[in-house]
Amino acid sequence: MLDLLEPFLDIPRPYYGALLAVGFCVYYFFGVVKTPMLVCANGPFRAFLEEHVPLVRNKFWPTLWCFESRAQTIIASVLRSRILPPIHYRREILTLSDGGEVALDWAEEGCSATSPIVIILPGLTGASQAEYIKCLVSSAKKVGIRCVIFNNRGLGGVELKTPRMYCAANSDDLSEVIEHVKKLHPQAHLGATGISMGGLILGNYLAQEGVMARGKLKGCFLISVPWNVFAATKNTEENYFNLMINKYLAGTLRKNIQRLHYSSEPGMFDVDIETLLKSQTVREFDSHFTVKQFGYKDVEEYYSNATIHDKLHLIDVPLLCLSAADDPFQPVQAIPLKEISETKKVAVVVTSRGGHIGFLEGMWPVKEEQYMGKLFSQFFAALFTSGLDHQML
């Protein structure tokens, strides 16, 4: 054995670093940089994507020094929050049928009255100035698409008018928003995008509406959606680093509820606020709050109702999804690849790396337009200008 190692022991020490660098580059070029999987049944929608959306055919080059899943997730958020300037929106307050209010923030600079519109649903605790929202808005602006960000109740700086908040399984508020936007702009093409939990709300809306959604939305896009909520929560509770992200989100939820609860007397929510504020994970928060708000028996019933991996056959609107195989919120084995491969109106692009709403690319990812923004703009620009028709699918 020593005889085999002897040649390596004679290598001058300065060369060790070079060998390590070469080894790292070989691993990066052959183990990290890959063409994403495009999963979709053969048919007009798949052909449309392959012809009009170049990114589905090109290799994804994750940032060289930041391709691990948690690094992509965290560093993407930090970098974008510092690089992307605040977006100047036109705010519209929409009063819902039960008296609740939501903020619709319009990004329409440089667009005409007939420019197509994409409704964007942020993630669990996100709002209009979330860094990933700014990334999408920036990409949309370059191709002449208007965006309207739908801030959930109690978010985006809007006062909560009712005790009801929002949840992944309920799309009532989204339905009212879509009807409102369609009424305001009946001649404009309309699409929708959901990020993470926003993707669950949008996905459930599409499944519940079925054929009826075809007359309202030309197409939709989901980013880092937790397809199977049971698998997603389990994955974020088992690994130490994933658990830290989970606890951070739970902390943000607690702070928001605490702020809203004590904003009025004798308190906004009819819950055990002390127990709620001890929630350490998103599952515990949902058990103490979301389940009670929306009348579920327990958190298992809520998650079963919220998950969309078993509802894809109900969706009748062209739907493109972007997921990363290393998403800490959604293990790749829980992405319903088999079901999607049999569905002609749902497609998913799965990158080997990217984390959760990360998808950083390039040596130094400081450009406003990143991978998910480019895929977003390519898809909707082609969708709104091509002859793709629901009836063809």
mmCIF file of N, CA and C in Angstrom, residues 35-158:
data_model
loop_
_atom_site.group_PDB
_atom_site.id
_atom_site.type_symbol
_atom_site.label_atom_id
_atom_site.label_comp_id
_atom_site.label_asym_id
_atom_site.label_seq_id
_atom_site.Cartn_x
_atom_site.Cartn_y
_atom_site.Cartn_z
ATOM 1 N N THR A 35 -28.267 19.238 -17.932
ATOM 2 C CA THR A 35 -29.490 19.700 -18.578
ATOM 3 C C THR A 35 -30.670 19.285 -17.712
ATOM 4 N N PRO A 36 -31.575 20.191 -17.392
ATOM 5 C CA PRO A 36 -32.717 19.830 -16.537
ATOM 6 C C PRO A 36 -33.589 18.762 -17.184
ATOM 7 N N MET A 37 -34.265 18.012 -16.336
ATOM 8 C CA MET A 37 -35.284 17.086 -16.837
ATOM 9 C C MET A 37 -36.510 17.894 -17.233
ATOM 10 N N LEU A 38 -37.069 17.602 -18.377
ATOM 11 C CA LEU A 38 -38.368 18.140 -18.755
ATOM 12 C C LEU A 38 -39.336 16.971 -18.763
ATOM 13 N N VAL A 39 -40.267 16.986 -17.836
ATOM 14 C CA VAL A 39 -41.210 15.880 -17.699
ATOM 15 C C VAL A 39 -42.593 16.371 -18.103
ATOM 16 N N CYS A 40 -43.161 15.714 -19.105
ATOM 17 C CA CYS A 40 -44.499 16.060 -19.600
ATOM 18 C C CYS A 40 -44.869 15.003 -20.636
ATOM 19 N N ALA A 41 -46.123 14.671 -20.719
ATOM 20 C CA ALA A 41 -46.553 13.717 -21.740
ATOM 21 C C ALA A 41 -46.328 14.303 -23.126
ATOM 22 N N ASN A 42 -46.057 13.458 -24.094
ATOM 23 C CA ASN A 42 -45.899 13.923 -25.471
ATOM 24 C C ASN A 42 -47.212 14.546 -25.948
ATOM 25 N N GLY A 43 -47.075 15.666 -26.636
ATOM 26 C CA GLY A 43 -48.265 16.352 -27.119
ATOM 27 C C GLY A 43 -47.955 17.797 -27.433
ATOM 28 N N PRO A 44 -48.972 18.606 -27.744
ATOM 29 C CA PRO A 44 -48.769 19.999 -28.133
ATOM 30 C C PRO A 44 -48.063 20.842 -27.076
ATOM 31 N N PHE A 45 -48.371 20.631 -25.781
ATOM 32 C CA PHE A 45 -47.768 21.468 -24.749
ATOM 33 C C PHE A 45 -46.273 21.190 -24.643
ATOM 34 N N ARG A 46 -45.886 19.946 -24.637
ATOM 35 C CA ARG A 46 -44.465 19.611 -24.590
ATOM 36 C C ARG A 46 -43.745 20.157 -25.823
ATOM 37 N N ALA A 47 -44.340 19.998 -26.979
ATOM 38 C CA ALA A 47 -43.740 20.509 -28.219
ATOM 39 C C ALA A 47 -43.601 22.025 -28.161
ATOM 40 N N PHE A 48 -44.609 22.694 -27.603
ATOM 41 C CA PHE A 48 -44.558 24.151 -27.439
ATOM 42 C C PHE A 48 -43.376 24.554 -26.561
ATOM 43 N N LEU A 49 -43.184 23.872 -25.447
ATOM 44 C CA LEU A 49 -42.083 24.196 -24.530
ATOM 45 C C LEU A 49 -40.728 23.964 -25.191
ATOM 46 N N GLU A 50 -40.587 22.854 -25.870
ATOM 47 C CA GLU A 50 -39.307 22.531 -26.514
ATOM 48 C C GLU A 50 -38.972 23.515 -27.628
ATOM 49 N N GLU A 51 -39.986 24.047 -28.289
ATOM 50 C CA GLU A 51 -39.750 24.960 -29.405
ATOM 51 C C GLU A 51 -39.587 26.411 -28.952
ATOM 52 N N HIS A 52 -40.363 26.847 -27.965
ATOM 53 C CA HIS A 52 -40.432 28.266 -27.629
ATOM 54 C C HIS A 52 -39.754 28.659 -26.317
ATOM 55 N N VAL A 53 -39.356 27.693 -25.504
ATOM 56 C CA VAL A 53 -38.723 28.000 -24.215
ATOM 57 C C VAL A 53 -37.326 27.386 -24.195
ATOM 58 N N PRO A 54 -36.315 28.119 -24.686
ATOM 59 C CA PRO A 54 -34.970 27.557 -24.849
ATOM 60 C C PRO A 54 -34.361 26.978 -23.575
ATOM 61 N N LEU A 55 -34.691 27.542 -22.424
ATOM 62 C CA LEU A 55 -34.054 27.083 -21.193
ATOM 63 C C LEU A 55 -34.323 25.615 -20.891
ATOM 64 N N VAL A 56 -35.419 25.063 -21.378
ATOM 65 C CA VAL A 56 -35.713 23.664 -21.075
ATOM 66 C C VAL A 56 -34.756 22.734 -21.816
ATOM 67 N N ARG A 57 -34.026 23.268 -22.802
ATOM 68 C CA ARG A 57 -33.075 22.449 -23.566
ATOM 69 C C ARG A 57 -31.630 22.701 -23.168
ATOM 70 N N ASN A 58 -31.385 23.769 -22.405
ATOM 71 C CA ASN A 58 -30.017 24.178 -22.085
ATOM 72 C C ASN A 58 -29.574 23.704 -20.709
ATOM 73 N N LYS A 59 -28.283 23.548 -20.543
ATOM 74 C CA LYS A 59 -27.741 23.151 -19.242
ATOM 75 C C LYS A 59 -27.900 24.279 -18.230
ATOM 76 N N PHE A 60 -28.134 23.897 -16.989
ATOM 77 C CA PHE A 60 -28.203 24.854 -15.895
ATOM 78 C C PHE A 60 -26.845 24.874 -15.208
ATOM 79 N N TRP A 61 -26.240 26.084 -15.116
ATOM 80 C CA TRP A 61 -24.906 26.253 -14.549
ATOM 81 C C TRP A 61 -25.028 26.904 -13.167
ATOM 82 N N PRO A 62 -25.204 26.111 -12.115
ATOM 83 C CA PRO A 62 -25.318 26.696 -10.779
ATOM 84 C C PRO A 62 -24.054 27.465 -10.413
ATOM 85 N N THR A 63 -24.197 28.472 -9.573
ATOM 86 C CA THR A 63 -23.057 29.267 -9.138
ATOM 87 C C THR A 63 -21.949 28.351 -8.611
ATOM 88 N N LEU A 64 -20.746 28.512 -9.132
ATOM 89 C CA LEU A 64 -19.631 27.597 -8.888
ATOM 90 C C LEU A 64 -19.341 27.400 -7.410
ATOM 91 N N TRP A 65 -19.391 28.475 -6.649
ATOM 92 C CA TRP A 65 -19.019 28.403 -5.238
ATOM 93 C C TRP A 65 -20.235 28.254 -4.313
ATOM 94 N N CYS A 66 -21.409 28.030 -4.928
ATOM 95 C CA CYS A 66 -22.639 28.022 -4.125
ATOM 96 C C CYS A 66 -23.680 27.133 -4.792
ATOM 97 N N PHE A 67 -23.395 25.821 -4.863
ATOM 98 C CA PHE A 67 -24.385 24.967 -5.501
ATOM 99 C C PHE A 67 -25.028 23.966 -4.543
ATOM 100 N N GLU A 68 -24.612 23.959 -3.282
ATOM 101 C CA GLU A 68 -25.266 23.098 -2.288
ATOM 102 C C GLU A 68 -26.655 23.654 -1.994
ATOM 103 N N SER A 69 -27.615 22.788 -1.713
ATOM 104 C CA SER A 69 -29.028 23.187 -1.664
ATOM 105 C C SER A 69 -29.318 24.275 -0.640
ATOM 106 N N ARG A 70 -28.826 24.120 0.605
ATOM 107 C CA ARG A 70 -29.096 25.138 1.620
ATOM 108 C C ARG A 70 -28.389 26.437 1.294
ATOM 109 N N ALA A 71 -27.172 26.336 0.707
ATOM 110 C CA ALA A 71 -26.437 27.542 0.313
ATOM 111 C C ALA A 71 -27.199 28.291 -0.773
ATOM 112 N N GLN A 72 -27.712 27.557 -1.764
ATOM 113 C CA GLN A 72 -28.512 28.195 -2.813
ATOM 114 C C GLN A 72 -29.738 28.886 -2.220
ATOM 115 N N THR A 73 -30.391 28.220 -1.301
ATOM 116 C CA THR A 73 -31.614 28.758 -0.699
ATOM 117 C C THR A 73 -31.356 30.041 0.071
ATOM 118 N N ILE A 74 -30.342 30.009 0.941
ATOM 119 C CA ILE A 74 -30.088 31.139 1.842
ATOM 120 C C ILE A 74 -29.364 32.276 1.137
ATOM 121 N N ILE A 75 -28.303 31.931 0.395
ATOM 122 C CA ILE A 75 -27.499 32.977 -0.242
ATOM 123 C C ILE A 75 -28.292 33.681 -1.346
ATOM 124 N N ALA A 76 -29.156 32.951 -2.039
ATOM 125 C CA ALA A 76 -29.996 33.588 -3.059
ATOM 126 C C ALA A 76 -30.850 34.675 -2.426
ATOM 127 N N SER A 77 -31.420 34.370 -1.270
ATOM 128 C CA SER A 77 -32.274 35.350 -0.584
ATOM 129 C C SER A 77 -31.459 36.566 -0.146
ATOM 130 N N VAL A 78 -30.278 36.316 0.413
ATOM 131 C CA VAL A 78 -29.438 37.411 0.916
ATOM 132 C C VAL A 78 -28.944 38.284 -0.233
ATOM 133 N N LEU A 79 -28.425 37.654 -1.288
ATOM 134 C CA LEU A 79 -27.879 38.415 -2.416
ATOM 135 C C LEU A 79 -28.956 39.256 -3.095
ATOM 136 N N ARG A 80 -30.096 38.642 -3.390
ATOM 137 C CA ARG A 80 -31.143 39.377 -4.095
ATOM 138 C C ARG A 80 -31.683 40.533 -3.271
ATOM 139 N N SER A 81 -31.771 40.325 -1.960
ATOM 140 C CA SER A 81 -32.302 41.396 -1.114
ATOM 141 C C SER A 81 -31.388 42.610 -1.103
ATOM 142 N N ARG A 82 -30.102 42.404 -1.388
ATOM 143 C CA ARG A 82 -29.141 43.502 -1.402
ATOM 144 C C ARG A 82 -28.898 44.066 -2.792
ATOM 145 N N ILE A 83 -29.092 43.255 -3.802
ATOM 146 C CA ILE A 83 -28.793 43.678 -5.173
ATOM 147 C C ILE A 83 -30.000 44.326 -5.841
ATOM 148 N N LEU A 84 -31.164 43.716 -5.658
ATOM 149 C CA LEU A 84 -32.350 44.194 -6.371
ATOM 150 C C LEU A 84 -32.965 45.382 -5.647
ATOM 151 N N PRO A 85 -33.133 46.498 -6.336
ATOM 152 C CA PRO A 85 -33.723 47.688 -5.698
ATOM 153 C C PRO A 85 -35.203 47.477 -5.429
ATOM 154 N N PRO A 86 -35.785 48.246 -4.516
ATOM 155 C CA PRO A 86 -37.226 48.142 -4.265
ATOM 156 C C PRO A 86 -38.015 48.448 -5.537
ATOM 157 N N ILE A 87 -39.127 47.746 -5.699
ATOM 158 C CA ILE A 87 -40.004 47.973 -6.839
ATOM 159 C C ILE A 87 -41.044 49.030 -6.458
ATOM 160 N N HIS A 88 -41.283 49.961 -7.353
ATOM 161 C CA HIS A 88 -42.311 50.975 -7.122
ATOM 162 C C HIS A 88 -43.615 50.478 -7.739
ATOM 163 N N TYR A 89 -44.556 50.144 -6.888
ATOM 164 C CA TYR A 89 -45.826 49.600 -7.330
ATOM 165 C C TYR A 89 -46.937 50.649 -7.252
ATOM 166 N N ARG A 90 -48.000 50.388 -7.971
ATOM 167 C CA ARG A 90 -49.255 51.110 -7.771
ATOM 168 C C ARG A 90 -50.137 50.203 -6.930
ATOM 169 N N ARG A 91 -50.451 50.638 -5.731
ATOM 170 C CA ARG A 91 -51.202 49.781 -4.808
ATOM 171 C C ARG A 91 -52.705 49.955 -4.982
ATOM 172 N N GLU A 92 -53.392 48.834 -5.004
ATOM 173 C CA GLU A 92 -54.852 48.796 -5.034
ATOM 174 C C GLU A 92 -55.317 47.932 -3.859
ATOM 175 N N ILE A 93 -56.225 48.448 -3.053
ATOM 176 C CA ILE A 93 -56.800 47.682 -1.958
ATOM 177 C C ILE A 93 -58.115 47.085 -2.436
ATOM 178 N N LEU A 94 -58.186 45.758 -2.414
ATOM 179 C CA LEU A 94 -59.382 45.061 -2.859
ATOM 180 C C LEU A 94 -60.155 44.557 -1.642
ATOM 181 N N THR A 95 -61.405 44.974 -1.520
ATOM 182 C CA THR A 95 -62.267 44.487 -0.450
ATOM 183 C C THR A 95 -62.965 43.217 -0.919
ATOM 184 N N LEU A 96 -62.807 42.145 -0.159
ATOM 185 C CA LEU A 96 -63.348 40.845 -0.529
ATOM 186 C C LEU A 96 -64.790 40.702 -0.045
ATOM 187 N N SER A 97 -65.438 39.636 -0.459
ATOM 188 C CA SER A 97 -66.868 39.458 -0.191
ATOM 189 C C SER A 97 -67.204 39.367 1.294
ATOM 190 N N ASP A 98 -66.257 38.932 2.129
ATOM 191 C CA ASP A 98 -66.535 38.826 3.562
ATOM 192 C C ASP A 98 -66.050 40.046 4.340
ATOM 193 N N GLY A 99 -65.643 41.099 3.634
ATOM 194 C CA GLY A 99 -65.167 42.309 4.286
ATOM 195 C C GLY A 99 -63.671 42.363 4.490
ATOM 196 N N GLY A 100 -62.989 41.265 4.208
ATOM 197 C CA GLY A 100 -61.533 41.264 4.312
ATOM 198 C C GLY A 100 -60.903 42.094 3.209
ATOM 199 N N GLU A 101 -59.646 42.492 3.417
ATOM 200 C CA GLU A 101 -58.932 43.306 2.428
ATOM 201 C C GLU A 101 -57.594 42.671 2.079
ATOM 202 N N VAL A 102 -57.242 42.775 0.806
ATOM 203 C CA VAL A 102 -55.921 42.348 0.351
ATOM 204 C C VAL A 102 -55.328 43.457 -0.502
ATOM 205 N N ALA A 103 -54.009 43.522 -0.543
ATOM 206 C CA ALA A 103 -53.325 44.521 -1.355
ATOM 207 C C ALA A 103 -52.905 43.900 -2.678
ATOM 208 N N LEU A 104 -53.269 44.559 -3.764
ATOM 209 C CA LEU A 104 -52.804 44.174 -5.098
ATOM 210 C C LEU A 104 -51.807 45.236 -5.538
ATOM 211 N N ASP A 105 -50.555 44.838 -5.701
ATOM 212 C CA ASP A 105 -49.504 45.776 -6.095
ATOM 213 C C ASP A 105 -49.184 45.585 -7.568
ATOM 214 N N TRP A 106 -49.419 46.638 -8.341
ATOM 215 C CA TRP A 106 -49.278 46.588 -9.792
ATOM 216 C C TRP A 106 -47.910 47.107 -10.226
ATOM 217 N N ALA A 107 -47.201 46.302 -11.013
ATOM 218 C CA ALA A 107 -45.953 46.714 -11.662
ATOM 219 C C ALA A 107 -46.259 46.817 -13.148
ATOM 220 N N GLU A 108 -46.451 48.022 -13.631
ATOM 221 C CA GLU A 108 -46.930 48.206 -15.006
ATOM 222 C C GLU A 108 -46.206 49.309 -15.751
ATOM 223 N N GLU A 109 -45.066 49.743 -15.222
ATOM 224 C CA GLU A 109 -44.292 50.813 -15.870
ATOM 225 C C GLU A 109 -43.877 50.388 -17.281
ATOM 226 N N GLY A 110 -44.137 51.246 -18.242
ATOM 227 C CA GLY A 110 -43.748 50.972 -19.621
ATOM 228 C C GLY A 110 -44.692 50.052 -20.367
ATOM 229 N N CYS A 111 -45.777 49.629 -19.726
ATOM 230 C CA CYS A 111 -46.715 48.721 -20.370
ATOM 231 C C CYS A 111 -47.952 49.482 -20.860
ATOM 232 N N SER A 112 -48.647 48.895 -21.809
ATOM 233 C CA SER A 112 -49.855 49.524 -22.341
ATOM 234 C C SER A 112 -51.084 48.940 -21.673
ATOM 235 N N ALA A 113 -52.232 49.487 -22.016
ATOM 236 C CA ALA A 113 -53.494 49.030 -21.431
ATOM 237 C C ALA A 113 -53.860 47.618 -21.881
ATOM 238 N N THR A 114 -53.229 47.162 -22.958
ATOM 239 C CA THR A 114 -53.533 45.819 -23.459
ATOM 240 C C THR A 114 -52.422 44.819 -23.186
ATOM 241 N N SER A 115 -51.371 45.244 -22.488
ATOM 242 C CA SER A 115 -50.271 44.331 -22.173
ATOM 243 C C SER A 115 -50.777 43.169 -21.321
ATOM 244 N N PRO A 116 -50.272 41.966 -21.564
ATOM 245 C CA PRO A 116 -50.712 40.818 -20.764
ATOM 246 C C PRO A 116 -50.342 40.993 -19.293
ATOM 247 N N ILE A 117 -51.044 40.265 -18.430
ATOM 248 C CA ILE A 117 -50.900 40.404 -16.985
ATOM 249 C C ILE A 117 -50.612 39.042 -16.365
ATOM 250 N N VAL A 118 -49.693 39.024 -15.403
ATOM 251 C CA VAL A 118 -49.448 37.823 -14.612
ATOM 252 C C VAL A 118 -49.684 38.150 -13.144
ATOM 253 N N ILE A 119 -50.596 37.421 -12.520
ATOM 254 C CA ILE A 119 -50.836 37.540 -11.080
ATOM 255 C C ILE A 119 -49.781 36.691 -10.369
ATOM 256 N N ILE A 120 -49.079 37.271 -9.405
ATOM 257 C CA ILE A 120 -48.025 36.550 -8.692
ATOM 258 C C ILE A 120 -48.425 36.334 -7.235
ATOM 259 N N LEU A 121 -48.345 35.087 -6.783
ATOM 260 C CA LEU A 121 -48.660 34.721 -5.408
ATOM 261 C C LEU A 121 -47.360 34.414 -4.669
ATOM 262 N N PRO A 122 -46.977 35.236 -3.683
ATOM 263 C CA PRO A 122 -45.734 34.987 -2.927
ATOM 264 C C PRO A 122 -45.831 33.733 -2.065
ATOM 265 N N GLY A 123 -44.701 33.406 -1.415
ATOM 266 C CA GLY A 123 -44.640 32.236 -0.560
ATOM 267 C C GLY A 123 -45.262 32.458 0.810
ATOM 268 N N LEU A 124 -44.946 31.577 1.736
ATOM 269 C CA LEU A 124 -45.595 31.488 3.038
ATOM 270 C C LEU A 124 -45.698 32.808 3.784
ATOM 271 N N THR A 125 -44.610 33.547 3.861
ATOM 272 C CA THR A 125 -44.620 34.819 4.594
ATOM 273 C C THR A 125 -44.228 35.989 3.701
ATOM 274 N N GLY A 126 -44.204 35.774 2.390
ATOM 275 C CA GLY A 126 -43.704 36.789 1.469
ATOM 276 C C GLY A 126 -44.744 37.805 1.060
ATOM 277 N N ALA A 127 -44.244 38.922 0.513
ATOM 278 C CA ALA A 127 -45.097 39.994 0.011
ATOM 279 C C ALA A 127 -44.405 40.626 -1.198
ATOM 280 N N SER A 128 -44.888 41.776 -1.629
ATOM 281 C CA SER A 128 -44.456 42.367 -2.899
ATOM 282 C C SER A 128 -42.970 42.678 -2.990
ATOM 283 N N GLN A 129 -42.340 42.997 -1.867
ATOM 284 C CA GLN A 129 -40.920 43.352 -1.902
ATOM 285 C C GLN A 129 -40.006 42.168 -1.598
ATOM 286 N N ALA A 130 -40.562 40.961 -1.536
ATOM 287 C CA ALA A 130 -39.714 39.773 -1.366
ATOM 288 C C ALA A 130 -38.732 39.702 -2.529
ATOM 289 N N GLU A 131 -37.521 39.275 -2.249
ATOM 290 C CA GLU A 131 -36.468 39.341 -3.270
ATOM 291 C C GLU A 131 -36.785 38.491 -4.491
ATOM 292 N N TYR A 132 -37.434 37.348 -4.314
ATOM 293 C CA TYR A 132 -37.758 36.511 -5.466
ATOM 294 C C TYR A 132 -38.887 37.119 -6.301
ATOM 295 N N ILE A 133 -39.764 37.891 -5.670
ATOM 296 C CA ILE A 133 -40.810 38.599 -6.420
ATOM 297 C C ILE A 133 -40.169 39.670 -7.296
ATOM 298 N N LYS A 134 -39.219 40.409 -6.738
ATOM 299 C CA LYS A 134 -38.539 41.454 -7.511
ATOM 300 C C LYS A 134 -37.804 40.857 -8.704
ATOM 301 N N CYS A 135 -37.266 39.667 -8.525
ATOM 302 C CA CYS A 135 -36.575 38.978 -9.621
ATOM 303 C C CYS A 135 -37.539 38.706 -10.777
ATOM 304 N N LEU A 136 -38.744 38.229 -10.469
ATOM 305 C CA LEU A 136 -39.735 37.934 -11.505
ATOM 306 C C LEU A 136 -40.263 39.199 -12.163
ATOM 307 N N VAL A 137 -40.532 40.230 -11.346
ATOM 308 C CA VAL A 137 -41.045 41.491 -11.883
ATOM 309 C C VAL A 137 -40.034 42.112 -12.846
ATOM 310 N N SER A 138 -38.763 42.061 -12.490
ATOM 311 C CA SER A 138 -37.709 42.600 -13.346
ATOM 312 C C SER A 138 -37.680 41.886 -14.694
ATOM 313 N N SER A 139 -37.834 40.559 -14.670
ATOM 314 C CA SER A 139 -37.834 39.787 -15.919
ATOM 315 C C SER A 139 -39.077 40.077 -16.745
ATOM 316 N N ALA A 140 -40.218 40.222 -16.081
ATOM 317 C CA ALA A 140 -41.462 40.502 -16.798
ATOM 318 C C ALA A 140 -41.405 41.843 -17.506
ATOM 319 N N LYS A 141 -40.812 42.823 -16.851
ATOM 320 C CA LYS A 141 -40.726 44.172 -17.419
ATOM 321 C C LYS A 141 -39.984 44.166 -18.750
ATOM 322 N N LYS A 142 -38.969 43.318 -18.863
ATOM 323 C CA LYS A 142 -38.153 43.280 -20.078
ATOM 324 C C LYS A 142 -38.908 42.747 -21.283
ATOM 325 N N VAL A 143 -39.979 42.000 -21.044
ATOM 326 C CA VAL A 143 -40.733 41.450 -22.171
ATOM 327 C C VAL A 143 -42.138 42.064 -22.255
ATOM 328 N N GLY A 144 -42.345 43.181 -21.560
ATOM 329 C CA GLY A 144 -43.590 43.917 -21.689
ATOM 330 C C GLY A 144 -44.791 43.280 -21.022
ATOM 331 N N ILE A 145 -44.566 42.560 -19.921
ATOM 332 C CA ILE A 145 -45.660 41.919 -19.187
ATOM 333 C C ILE A 145 -45.909 42.671 -17.890
ATOM 334 N N ARG A 146 -47.169 42.971 -17.638
ATOM 335 C CA ARG A 146 -47.544 43.588 -16.363
ATOM 336 C C ARG A 146 -47.653 42.516 -15.285
ATOM 337 N N CYS A 147 -47.277 42.868 -14.064
ATOM 338 C CA CYS A 147 -47.423 41.957 -12.933
ATOM 339 C C CYS A 147 -48.308 42.598 -11.876
ATOM 340 N N VAL A 148 -49.108 41.793 -11.231
ATOM 341 C CA VAL A 148 -49.859 42.252 -10.070
ATOM 342 C C VAL A 148 -49.611 41.243 -8.951
ATOM 343 N N ILE A 149 -49.043 41.724 -7.862
ATOM 344 C CA ILE A 149 -48.696 40.847 -6.750
ATOM 345 C C ILE A 149 -49.859 40.808 -5.779
ATOM 346 N N PHE A 150 -50.337 39.607 -5.526
ATOM 347 C CA PHE A 150 -51.462 39.378 -4.628
ATOM 348 C C PHE A 150 -50.906 39.093 -3.232
ATOM 349 N N ASN A 151 -50.965 40.107 -2.356
ATOM 350 C CA ASN A 151 -50.502 39.948 -0.979
ATOM 351 C C ASN A 151 -51.619 39.334 -0.142
ATOM 352 N N ASN A 152 -51.340 38.225 0.499
ATOM 353 C CA ASN A 152 -52.351 37.573 1.325
ATOM 354 C C ASN A 152 -52.801 38.470 2.472
ATOM 355 N N ARG A 153 -53.956 38.144 3.028
ATOM 356 C CA ARG A 153 -54.500 38.920 4.146
ATOM 357 C C ARG A 153 -53.473 39.053 5.278
ATOM 358 N N GLY A 154 -53.346 40.259 5.786
ATOM 359 C CA GLY A 154 -52.450 40.497 6.902
ATOM 360 C C GLY A 154 -51.001 40.692 6.504
ATOM 361 N N LEU A 155 -50.708 40.592 5.212
ATOM 362 C CA LEU A 155 -49.333 40.768 4.735
ATOM 363 C C LEU A 155 -49.249 41.998 3.836
ATOM 364 N N GLY A 156 -48.035 42.440 3.576
ATOM 365 C CA GLY A 156 -47.844 43.594 2.698
ATOM 366 C C GLY A 156 -48.187 44.911 3.349
ATOM 367 N N GLY A 157 -48.267 44.936 4.689
ATOM 368 C CA GLY A 157 -48.536 46.188 5.381
ATOM 369 C C GLY A 157 -49.990 46.592 5.422
ATOM 370 N N VAL A 158 -50.891 45.651 5.094
ATOM 371 C CA VAL A 158 -52.322 45.955 5.096
ATOM 372 C C VAL A 158 -52.941 45.510 6.419
#
